[in-house]
mmCIF file of C-alpha atoms in Angstrom:
data_model
loop_
_atom_site.group_PDB
_atom_site.id
_atom_site.type_symbol
_atom_site.label_atom_id
_atom_site.label_comp_id
_atom_site.label_asym_id
_atom_site.label_seq_id
_atom_site.Cartn_x
_atom_site.Cartn_y
_atom_site.Cartn_z
ATOM 1 C CA UNK O 1 40.249 28.298 3.700
ATOM 2 C CA UNK O 2 36.712 26.954 3.396
ATOM 3 C CA UNK O 3 36.221 23.552 4.983
ATOM 4 C CA UNK O 4 34.051 20.716 3.690
ATOM 5 C CA UNK O 5 31.348 21.420 6.295
ATOM 6 C CA UNK O 6 31.242 25.129 5.424
ATOM 7 C CA UNK O 7 30.956 24.275 1.739
ATOM 8 C CA UNK O 8 28.049 21.936 2.420
ATOM 9 C CA UNK O 9 26.305 24.605 4.489
ATOM 10 C CA UNK O 10 26.814 27.112 1.689
ATOM 11 C CA UNK O 11 25.404 24.683 -0.874
ATOM 12 C CA UNK O 12 22.419 23.960 1.383
ATOM 13 C CA UNK O 13 21.767 27.682 1.764
ATOM 14 C CA UNK O 14 21.971 28.189 -2.015
ATOM 15 C CA UNK O 15 19.664 25.211 -2.564
ATOM 16 C CA UNK O 16 17.034 26.664 -0.239
ATOM 17 C CA UNK O 17 17.506 30.310 -1.244
ATOM 18 C CA UNK O 18 17.138 29.812 -5.002
ATOM 19 C CA UNK O 19 14.015 27.693 -4.570
ATOM 20 C CA UNK O 20 12.239 30.539 -2.786
ATOM 21 C CA UNK O 21 9.805 32.764 -4.738
ATOM 22 C CA UNK O 22 11.639 35.730 -6.232
ATOM 23 C CA UNK O 23 9.671 38.225 -4.126
ATOM 24 C CA UNK O 24 10.719 36.423 -0.923
ATOM 25 C CA UNK O 25 14.336 36.280 -2.084
ATOM 26 C CA UNK O 26 14.352 40.000 -2.838
ATOM 27 C CA UNK O 27 12.744 40.880 0.488
ATOM 28 C CA UNK O 28 15.283 38.731 2.338
ATOM 29 C CA UNK O 29 18.173 40.306 0.381
ATOM 30 C CA UNK O 30 16.912 43.839 1.048
ATOM 31 C CA UNK O 31 16.521 43.094 4.772
ATOM 32 C CA UNK O 32 20.039 41.620 5.053
ATOM 33 C CA UNK O 33 21.525 44.553 3.109
ATOM 34 C CA UNK O 34 19.747 47.149 5.265
ATOM 35 C CA UNK O 35 20.831 45.345 8.456
ATOM 36 C CA UNK O 36 24.410 45.336 7.188
ATOM 37 C CA UNK O 37 24.484 49.062 6.372
ATOM 38 C CA UNK O 38 22.643 49.920 9.589
ATOM 39 C CA UNK O 39 25.221 48.043 11.649
ATOM 40 C CA UNK O 40 28.186 49.555 9.740
ATOM 41 C CA UNK O 41 26.959 53.166 10.158
ATOM 42 C CA UNK O 42 26.319 52.548 13.862
ATOM 43 C CA UNK O 43 29.915 51.304 14.293
ATOM 44 C CA UNK O 44 31.400 54.211 12.294
ATOM 45 C CA UNK O 45 29.305 56.999 13.891
ATOM 46 C CA UNK O 46 27.985 55.772 17.266
ATOM 47 C CA UNK O 47 27.242 59.335 18.430
ATOM 48 C CA UNK O 48 25.079 60.138 15.420
ATOM 49 C CA UNK O 49 23.497 56.655 15.300
ATOM 50 C CA UNK O 50 23.132 55.535 18.963
ATOM 51 C CA UNK O 51 21.703 52.073 18.140
ATOM 52 C CA UNK O 52 21.710 49.549 15.331
ATOM 53 C CA UNK O 53 17.977 50.127 14.890
ATOM 54 C CA UNK O 54 18.645 53.832 14.253
ATOM 55 C CA UNK O 55 21.184 52.804 11.631
ATOM 56 C CA UNK O 56 18.764 50.363 9.999
ATOM 57 C CA UNK O 57 16.056 53.048 9.955
ATOM 58 C CA UNK O 58 18.478 55.435 8.234
ATOM 59 C CA UNK O 59 19.462 52.698 5.756
ATOM 60 C CA UNK O 60 15.846 52.013 4.727
ATOM 61 C CA UNK O 61 14.982 55.717 4.463
ATOM 62 C CA UNK O 62 18.114 56.456 2.448
ATOM 63 C CA UNK O 63 17.835 53.375 0.257
ATOM 64 C CA UNK O 64 14.235 54.234 -0.582
ATOM 65 C CA UNK O 65 15.358 57.808 -1.459
ATOM 66 C CA UNK O 66 12.837 59.240 1.005
ATOM 67 C CA UNK O 67 15.444 61.188 2.948
ATOM 68 C CA UNK O 68 13.707 62.380 6.125
ATOM 69 C CA UNK O 69 16.994 63.900 7.374
ATOM 70 C CA UNK O 70 16.456 62.844 11.000
ATOM 71 C CA UNK O 71 19.716 60.819 10.845
ATOM 72 C CA UNK O 72 22.636 62.093 8.732
ATOM 73 C CA UNK O 73 26.252 60.811 8.618
ATOM 74 C CA UNK O 74 28.733 63.595 9.413
ATOM 75 C CA UNK O 75 32.120 61.960 8.886
ATOM 76 C CA UNK O 76 33.744 61.147 5.560
ATOM 77 C CA UNK O 77 33.640 57.354 6.132
ATOM 78 C CA UNK O 78 29.975 57.641 7.108
ATOM 79 C CA UNK O 79 29.152 59.564 3.948
ATOM 80 C CA UNK O 80 31.040 57.017 1.828
ATOM 81 C CA UNK O 81 28.855 54.327 3.390
ATOM 82 C CA UNK O 82 25.820 56.456 2.496
ATOM 83 C CA UNK O 83 26.972 56.747 -1.135
ATOM 84 C CA UNK O 84 27.467 52.992 -1.427
ATOM 85 C CA UNK O 85 24.037 52.446 0.163
ATOM 86 C CA UNK O 86 22.353 54.762 -2.336
ATOM 87 C CA UNK O 87 24.081 53.064 -5.280
ATOM 88 C CA UNK O 88 23.278 49.520 -4.113
ATOM 89 C CA UNK O 89 20.348 49.612 -1.695
ATOM 90 C CA UNK O 90 18.279 52.141 -3.637
ATOM 91 C CA UNK O 91 18.412 50.064 -6.798
ATOM 92 C CA UNK O 92 17.548 46.896 -4.906
ATOM 93 C CA UNK O 93 14.532 48.484 -3.193
ATOM 94 C CA UNK O 94 13.276 49.818 -6.528
ATOM 95 C CA UNK O 95 13.782 46.396 -8.103
ATOM 96 C CA UNK O 96 11.885 44.764 -5.226
ATOM 97 C CA UNK O 97 8.905 47.140 -5.622
ATOM 98 C CA UNK O 98 8.731 46.704 -9.411
ATOM 99 C CA UNK O 99 9.083 42.927 -9.070
ATOM 100 C CA UNK O 100 6.280 42.848 -6.504
ATOM 101 C CA UNK O 101 4.069 44.870 -8.853
ATOM 102 C CA UNK O 102 4.929 42.600 -11.789
ATOM 103 C CA UNK O 103 4.174 39.502 -9.669
ATOM 104 C CA UNK O 104 0.777 40.942 -8.757
ATOM 105 C CA UNK O 105 -0.083 41.596 -12.403
ATOM 106 C CA UNK O 106 1.172 38.143 -13.462
ATOM 107 C CA UNK O 107 -0.881 36.497 -10.720
ATOM 108 C CA UNK O 108 -3.989 38.352 -11.893
ATOM 109 C CA UNK O 109 -3.315 37.239 -15.468
ATOM 110 C CA UNK O 110 -2.785 33.635 -14.349
ATOM 111 C CA UNK O 111 -6.035 33.830 -12.386
ATOM 112 C CA UNK O 112 -7.916 35.073 -15.461
ATOM 113 C CA UNK O 113 -6.354 32.357 -17.629
ATOM 114 C CA UNK O 114 -7.297 29.582 -15.177
ATOM 115 C CA UNK O 115 -3.773 28.627 -14.104
ATOM 116 C CA UNK O 116 -4.091 29.223 -10.354
ATOM 117 C CA UNK O 117 -5.149 26.367 -8.065
ATOM 118 C CA UNK O 118 -8.025 26.904 -5.649
ATOM 119 C CA UNK O 119 -7.157 26.511 -1.935
ATOM 120 C CA UNK O 120 -10.548 27.105 -0.279
ATOM 121 C CA UNK O 121 -13.098 24.670 1.123
ATOM 122 C CA UNK O 122 -16.855 24.063 0.975
ATOM 123 C CA UNK O 123 -17.052 25.460 -2.554
ATOM 124 C CA UNK O 124 -19.300 24.516 -5.456
ATOM 125 C CA UNK O 125 -17.606 23.236 -8.613
ATOM 126 C CA UNK O 126 -19.372 24.063 -11.880
ATOM 127 C CA UNK O 127 -18.124 22.227 -14.985
ATOM 128 C CA UNK O 128 -18.874 23.889 -18.320
ATOM 129 C CA UNK O 129 -19.363 27.590 -19.088
ATOM 130 C CA UNK O 130 -22.493 28.525 -21.025
ATOM 131 C CA UNK O 131 -25.526 30.759 -20.682
ATOM 132 C CA UNK O 132 -27.175 28.337 -18.233
ATOM 133 C CA UNK O 133 -24.232 28.161 -15.849
ATOM 134 C CA UNK O 134 -23.668 31.905 -16.224
ATOM 135 C CA UNK O 135 -27.187 32.569 -14.960
ATOM 136 C CA UNK O 136 -26.687 29.948 -12.239
ATOM 137 C CA UNK O 137 -23.605 31.792 -10.974
ATOM 138 C CA UNK O 138 -25.564 35.043 -10.860
ATOM 139 C CA UNK O 139 -28.429 33.365 -8.955
ATOM 140 C CA UNK O 140 -26.035 31.880 -6.383
ATOM 141 C CA UNK O 141 -24.279 35.230 -5.956
ATOM 142 C CA UNK O 142 -27.627 36.982 -5.396
ATOM 143 C CA UNK O 143 -28.732 34.489 -2.737
ATOM 144 C CA UNK O 144 -25.389 34.011 -0.958
ATOM 145 C CA UNK O 145 -22.481 36.355 -1.630
ATOM 146 C CA UNK O 146 -20.186 34.228 0.563
ATOM 147 C CA UNK O 147 -20.606 31.051 -1.493
ATOM 148 C CA UNK O 148 -17.398 30.333 -3.411
ATOM 149 C CA UNK O 149 -17.729 28.893 -6.923
ATOM 150 C CA UNK O 150 -14.983 27.190 -8.943
ATOM 151 C CA UNK O 151 -15.537 26.938 -12.699
ATOM 152 C CA UNK O 152 -13.795 24.278 -14.802
ATOM 153 C CA UNK O 153 -13.888 24.755 -18.569
ATOM 154 C CA UNK O 154 -11.556 23.788 -21.412
ATOM 155 C CA UNK O 155 -13.036 26.032 -24.123
ATOM 156 C CA UNK O 156 -12.476 29.383 -22.409
ATOM 157 C CA UNK O 157 -9.117 31.088 -22.888
ATOM 158 C CA UNK O 158 -9.701 33.494 -19.992
ATOM 159 C CA UNK O 159 -12.389 34.704 -17.606
ATOM 160 C CA UNK O 160 -12.057 37.945 -15.664
ATOM 161 C CA UNK O 161 -12.928 37.563 -11.967
ATOM 162 C CA UNK O 162 -14.169 41.148 -11.746
ATOM 163 C CA UNK O 163 -16.830 40.291 -14.355
ATOM 164 C CA UNK O 164 -17.920 36.955 -12.841
ATOM 165 C CA UNK O 165 -17.383 35.966 -9.174
ATOM 166 C CA UNK O 166 -15.870 32.539 -9.902
ATOM 167 C CA UNK O 167 -12.412 31.009 -9.586
ATOM 168 C CA UNK O 168 -11.654 29.817 -13.113
ATOM 169 C CA UNK O 169 -9.682 26.615 -13.791
ATOM 170 C CA UNK O 170 -8.761 25.998 -17.433
ATOM 171 C CA UNK O 171 -8.592 22.339 -18.402
ATOM 172 C CA UNK O 172 -10.322 19.038 -19.070
ATOM 173 C CA UNK O 173 -12.589 18.092 -16.106
ATOM 174 C CA UNK O 174 -11.994 14.381 -16.788
ATOM 175 C CA UNK O 175 -8.301 14.774 -15.866
ATOM 176 C CA UNK O 176 -7.289 14.240 -12.238
ATOM 177 C CA UNK O 177 -4.744 17.091 -12.278
ATOM 178 C CA UNK O 178 -7.437 19.606 -13.225
ATOM 179 C CA UNK O 179 -9.777 18.356 -10.485
ATOM 180 C CA UNK O 180 -6.948 18.578 -7.954
ATOM 181 C CA UNK O 181 -6.447 22.196 -9.052
ATOM 182 C CA UNK O 182 -10.113 22.790 -8.212
ATOM 183 C CA UNK O 183 -9.539 21.172 -4.778
ATOM 184 C CA UNK O 184 -12.149 18.498 -5.444
ATOM 185 C CA UNK O 185 -11.524 16.787 -2.091
ATOM 186 C CA UNK O 186 -12.749 19.822 -0.125
ATOM 187 C CA UNK O 187 -15.646 20.799 -2.422
ATOM 188 C CA UNK O 188 -19.264 20.770 -1.270
ATOM 189 C CA UNK O 189 -20.943 19.691 -4.519
ATOM 190 C CA UNK O 190 -20.405 19.444 -8.288
ATOM 191 C CA UNK O 191 -22.608 20.434 -11.217
ATOM 192 C CA UNK O 192 -21.672 19.085 -14.659
ATOM 193 C CA UNK O 193 -23.342 21.010 -17.470
ATOM 194 C CA UNK O 194 -23.643 19.463 -20.931
ATOM 195 C CA UNK O 195 -21.849 21.104 -23.850
ATOM 196 C CA UNK O 196 -24.670 21.958 -26.253
ATOM 197 C CA UNK O 197 -22.261 23.212 -28.932
ATOM 198 C CA UNK O 198 -21.278 19.657 -29.929
ATOM 199 C CA UNK O 199 -23.131 16.460 -30.863
ATOM 200 C CA UNK O 200 -25.489 15.409 -28.055
ATOM 201 C CA UNK O 201 -24.098 11.888 -27.750
ATOM 202 C CA UNK O 202 -20.528 13.189 -27.610
ATOM 203 C CA UNK O 203 -21.588 15.785 -25.026
ATOM 204 C CA UNK O 204 -23.082 13.013 -22.881
ATOM 205 C CA UNK O 205 -19.907 10.935 -23.162
ATOM 206 C CA UNK O 206 -17.875 13.936 -21.954
ATOM 207 C CA UNK O 207 -20.306 14.408 -19.055
ATOM 208 C CA UNK O 208 -20.045 10.726 -18.074
ATOM 209 C CA UNK O 209 -16.215 10.823 -18.244
ATOM 210 C CA UNK O 210 -16.184 13.921 -16.024
ATOM 211 C CA UNK O 211 -18.580 12.191 -13.602
ATOM 212 C CA UNK O 212 -16.303 9.136 -13.370
ATOM 213 C CA UNK O 213 -13.274 11.361 -12.730
ATOM 214 C CA UNK O 214 -15.034 13.400 -10.040
ATOM 215 C CA UNK O 215 -16.337 10.296 -8.275
ATOM 216 C CA UNK O 216 -12.869 8.744 -8.422
ATOM 217 C CA UNK O 217 -11.370 11.748 -6.659
ATOM 218 C CA UNK O 218 -14.135 12.191 -4.074
ATOM 219 C CA UNK O 219 -16.359 9.255 -3.144
ATOM 220 C CA UNK O 220 -18.820 11.301 -1.065
ATOM 221 C CA UNK O 221 -19.386 14.510 -3.009
ATOM 222 C CA UNK O 222 -22.899 15.058 -4.458
ATOM 223 C CA UNK O 223 -22.736 15.111 -8.272
ATOM 224 C CA UNK O 224 -25.451 16.678 -10.442
ATOM 225 C CA UNK O 225 -24.953 15.805 -14.104
ATOM 226 C CA UNK O 226 -26.848 17.067 -17.142
ATOM 227 C CA UNK O 227 -27.558 14.382 -19.755
ATOM 228 C CA UNK O 228 -29.072 15.279 -23.135
ATOM 229 C CA UNK O 229 -30.069 11.857 -24.512
ATOM 230 C CA UNK O 230 -32.455 9.559 -22.641
ATOM 231 C CA UNK O 231 -30.389 6.473 -23.569
ATOM 232 C CA UNK O 232 -27.425 7.777 -21.541
ATOM 233 C CA UNK O 233 -29.302 8.572 -18.309
ATOM 234 C CA UNK O 234 -28.596 5.152 -16.789
ATOM 235 C CA UNK O 235 -24.932 5.424 -17.749
ATOM 236 C CA UNK O 236 -24.765 8.758 -15.970
ATOM 237 C CA UNK O 237 -26.107 7.104 -12.812
ATOM 238 C CA UNK O 238 -23.708 4.166 -13.181
ATOM 239 C CA UNK O 239 -20.821 6.625 -13.541
ATOM 240 C CA UNK O 240 -21.599 7.984 -10.078
ATOM 241 C CA UNK O 241 -24.010 10.883 -10.532
ATOM 242 C CA UNK O 242 -26.397 11.355 -7.611
ATOM 243 C CA UNK O 243 -28.809 13.345 -9.745
ATOM 244 C CA UNK O 244 -29.139 13.168 -13.522
ATOM 245 C CA UNK O 245 -30.809 16.181 -15.074
ATOM 246 C CA UNK O 246 -32.421 15.202 -18.364
ATOM 247 C CA UNK O 247 -32.757 18.733 -19.720
ATOM 248 C CA UNK O 248 -34.204 17.740 -23.114
ATOM 249 C CA UNK O 249 -36.897 15.649 -21.444
ATOM 250 C CA UNK O 250 -37.771 18.558 -19.149
ATOM 251 C CA UNK O 251 -37.944 21.049 -22.009
ATOM 252 C CA UNK O 252 -40.048 18.715 -24.148
ATOM 253 C CA UNK O 253 -42.580 18.391 -21.335
ATOM 254 C CA UNK O 254 -42.598 22.147 -20.862
ATOM 255 C CA UNK O 255 -43.124 22.695 -24.598
ATOM 256 C CA UNK O 256 -46.057 20.266 -24.492
ATOM 257 C CA UNK O 257 -47.668 22.267 -21.690
ATOM 258 C CA UNK O 258 -47.145 25.496 -23.604
ATOM 259 C CA UNK O 259 -48.826 24.029 -26.705
ATOM 260 C CA UNK O 260 -51.833 22.459 -24.999
ATOM 261 C CA UNK O 261 -52.374 24.466 -21.804
ATOM 262 C CA UNK O 262 -55.754 25.810 -20.784
ATOM 263 C CA UNK O 263 -56.720 29.333 -21.741
ATOM 264 C CA UNK O 264 -55.196 32.189 -19.728
ATOM 265 C CA UNK O 265 -52.532 29.854 -18.282
ATOM 266 C CA UNK O 266 -48.797 30.516 -18.622
ATOM 267 C CA UNK O 267 -46.978 27.258 -17.732
ATOM 268 C CA UNK O 268 -43.404 28.412 -18.450
ATOM 269 C CA UNK O 269 -43.588 31.582 -16.361
ATOM 270 C CA UNK O 270 -45.423 29.709 -13.613
ATOM 271 C CA UNK O 271 -42.711 27.023 -13.367
ATOM 272 C CA UNK O 272 -39.919 29.602 -13.573
ATOM 273 C CA UNK O 273 -41.311 31.729 -10.746
ATOM 274 C CA UNK O 274 -42.103 28.640 -8.696
ATOM 275 C CA UNK O 275 -38.512 27.414 -8.883
ATOM 276 C CA UNK O 276 -37.122 30.883 -8.173
ATOM 277 C CA UNK O 277 -39.182 31.387 -5.028
ATOM 278 C CA UNK O 278 -39.770 27.860 -3.694
ATOM 279 C CA UNK O 279 -37.807 24.660 -3.222
ATOM 280 C CA UNK O 280 -38.817 20.997 -3.320
ATOM 281 C CA UNK O 281 -38.046 18.623 -0.447
ATOM 282 C CA UNK O 282 -38.407 14.864 -0.112
ATOM 283 C CA UNK O 283 -39.017 13.744 3.477
ATOM 284 C CA UNK O 284 -40.065 10.594 5.237
ATOM 285 C CA UNK O 285 -43.584 10.532 6.651
ATOM 286 C CA UNK O 286 -43.602 11.978 10.203
ATOM 287 C CA UNK O 287 -44.639 9.426 12.842
ATOM 288 C CA UNK O 288 -47.701 11.424 13.850
ATOM 289 C CA UNK O 289 -49.081 11.217 10.292
ATOM 290 C CA UNK O 290 -48.909 7.421 10.003
ATOM 291 C CA UNK O 291 -52.359 6.239 8.936
ATOM 292 C CA UNK O 292 -53.592 9.788 8.266
ATOM 293 C CA UNK O 293 -55.315 10.855 5.062
ATOM 294 C CA UNK O 294 -53.623 13.025 2.475
ATOM 295 C CA UNK O 295 -56.053 15.845 3.358
ATOM 296 C CA UNK O 296 -54.997 15.735 7.030
ATOM 297 C CA UNK O 297 -51.341 15.758 6.017
ATOM 298 C CA UNK O 298 -51.899 18.840 3.824
ATOM 299 C CA UNK O 299 -53.330 20.709 6.808
ATOM 300 C CA UNK O 300 -50.408 19.546 8.967
ATOM 301 C CA UNK O 301 -47.784 21.012 6.635
ATOM 302 C CA UNK O 302 -49.730 24.209 5.951
ATOM 303 C CA UNK O 303 -49.248 25.139 9.607
ATOM 304 C CA UNK O 304 -45.506 25.362 8.845
ATOM 305 C CA UNK O 305 -46.076 27.315 5.608
ATOM 306 C CA UNK O 306 -45.250 24.227 3.555
ATOM 307 C CA UNK O 307 -47.306 22.690 0.768
ATOM 308 C CA UNK O 308 -47.697 18.917 0.389
ATOM 309 C CA UNK O 309 -47.769 18.142 -3.355
ATOM 310 C CA UNK O 310 -47.765 14.361 -3.430
ATOM 311 C CA UNK O 311 -45.876 11.247 -2.438
ATOM 312 C CA UNK O 312 -43.550 8.556 -3.725
ATOM 313 C CA UNK O 313 -44.734 5.008 -2.975
ATOM 314 C CA UNK O 314 -42.994 1.868 -4.257
ATOM 315 C CA UNK O 315 -40.951 4.038 -6.681
ATOM 316 C CA UNK O 316 -44.200 5.424 -8.110
ATOM 317 C CA UNK O 317 -44.824 9.176 -8.077
ATOM 318 C CA UNK O 318 -48.356 10.101 -7.009
ATOM 319 C CA UNK O 319 -48.857 13.844 -7.402
ATOM 320 C CA UNK O 320 -51.999 15.586 -6.125
ATOM 321 C CA UNK O 321 -53.607 12.281 -5.033
ATOM 322 C CA UNK O 322 -57.165 11.813 -3.812
ATOM 323 C CA UNK O 323 -57.632 13.520 -0.461
ATOM 324 C CA UNK O 324 -58.817 10.276 1.185
ATOM 325 C CA UNK O 325 -55.690 8.253 0.317
ATOM 326 C CA UNK O 326 -54.119 6.795 3.468
ATOM 327 C CA UNK O 327 -50.429 7.467 4.173
ATOM 328 C CA UNK O 328 -48.055 4.879 5.617
ATOM 329 C CA UNK O 329 -44.514 4.943 7.033
ATOM 330 C CA UNK O 330 -42.870 3.759 3.791
ATOM 331 C CA UNK O 331 -44.104 6.818 1.867
ATOM 332 C CA UNK O 332 -41.787 9.664 0.863
ATOM 333 C CA UNK O 333 -43.547 13.018 0.807
ATOM 334 C CA UNK O 334 -42.917 15.731 -1.778
ATOM 335 C CA UNK O 335 -42.992 19.124 -0.041
ATOM 336 C CA UNK O 336 -42.830 22.668 -1.432
ATOM 337 C CA UNK O 337 -41.382 25.338 0.849
ATOM 338 C CA UNK O 338 -39.723 28.751 0.652
ATOM 339 C CA UNK O 339 -35.961 29.060 0.255
ATOM 340 C CA UNK O 340 -34.147 29.357 3.570
#
């Protein structure tokens, strides 16, 4: 007769067991079944199976239909046990293997469809999938193969990892649940790319909403947001973006240079190669350069293979200033140096 305590223990076991992943449940069931048959055959034929481990080994080999023949039951009861093992254990092992294979395929499909949460740290989150972000992913992969990238996009139905080295999350980046899936709290930085397939104002509103959501989930993460309309740049900053990339403004300036550049000059290719090979840095004026001329500062940085381009003073950008201009401690210098 089963007591109340035994019933509660049984219910607790069922509660825990049926909440386990199916692969774990199958593995546990197979292990218990093999231990049972291994113990039974050891009890029935102790001479042929000197230890329980020998019996368990025989049970696994027989259940998997490998049949090494190193342990064989000789008595009728032992052979009956072997028949029952083949009928029950063999089917369970086969079911376990096929289930494991199906789980692997389903996980790969879920990964391609953006349903799997990201568990890593120090990753870059890219919001929006387009030709610009596609090239960005390739550039990052070329420079650092160990850098993990998580892509959030609501327009893609699937993205194969073997084609692009990113962890894809399908969903709206302005929703907290989607950002949690991307492990926003442990991310290193976020880039929000504008959707150029829709109206520019609507694209900017989506970018601002995503910026607000990201900042709400991580107060310290650097956010780089692309804004298409000049009127929304300030709103992007108010939403929490550290850097607002006004791509239309940049392209308009580049077009102007292409139209009115001097002969034998190629502005677009020059800027493209410059950005590919060099990086800009903003630094405070070193103490030893306080009161020095711009010309002296240029020589100072050239010794470290860095190029001083200009300075920011009182929020005013002064690029390629007169060589005699005097630098002071409140200046921020604009430096060009090679990628590390």
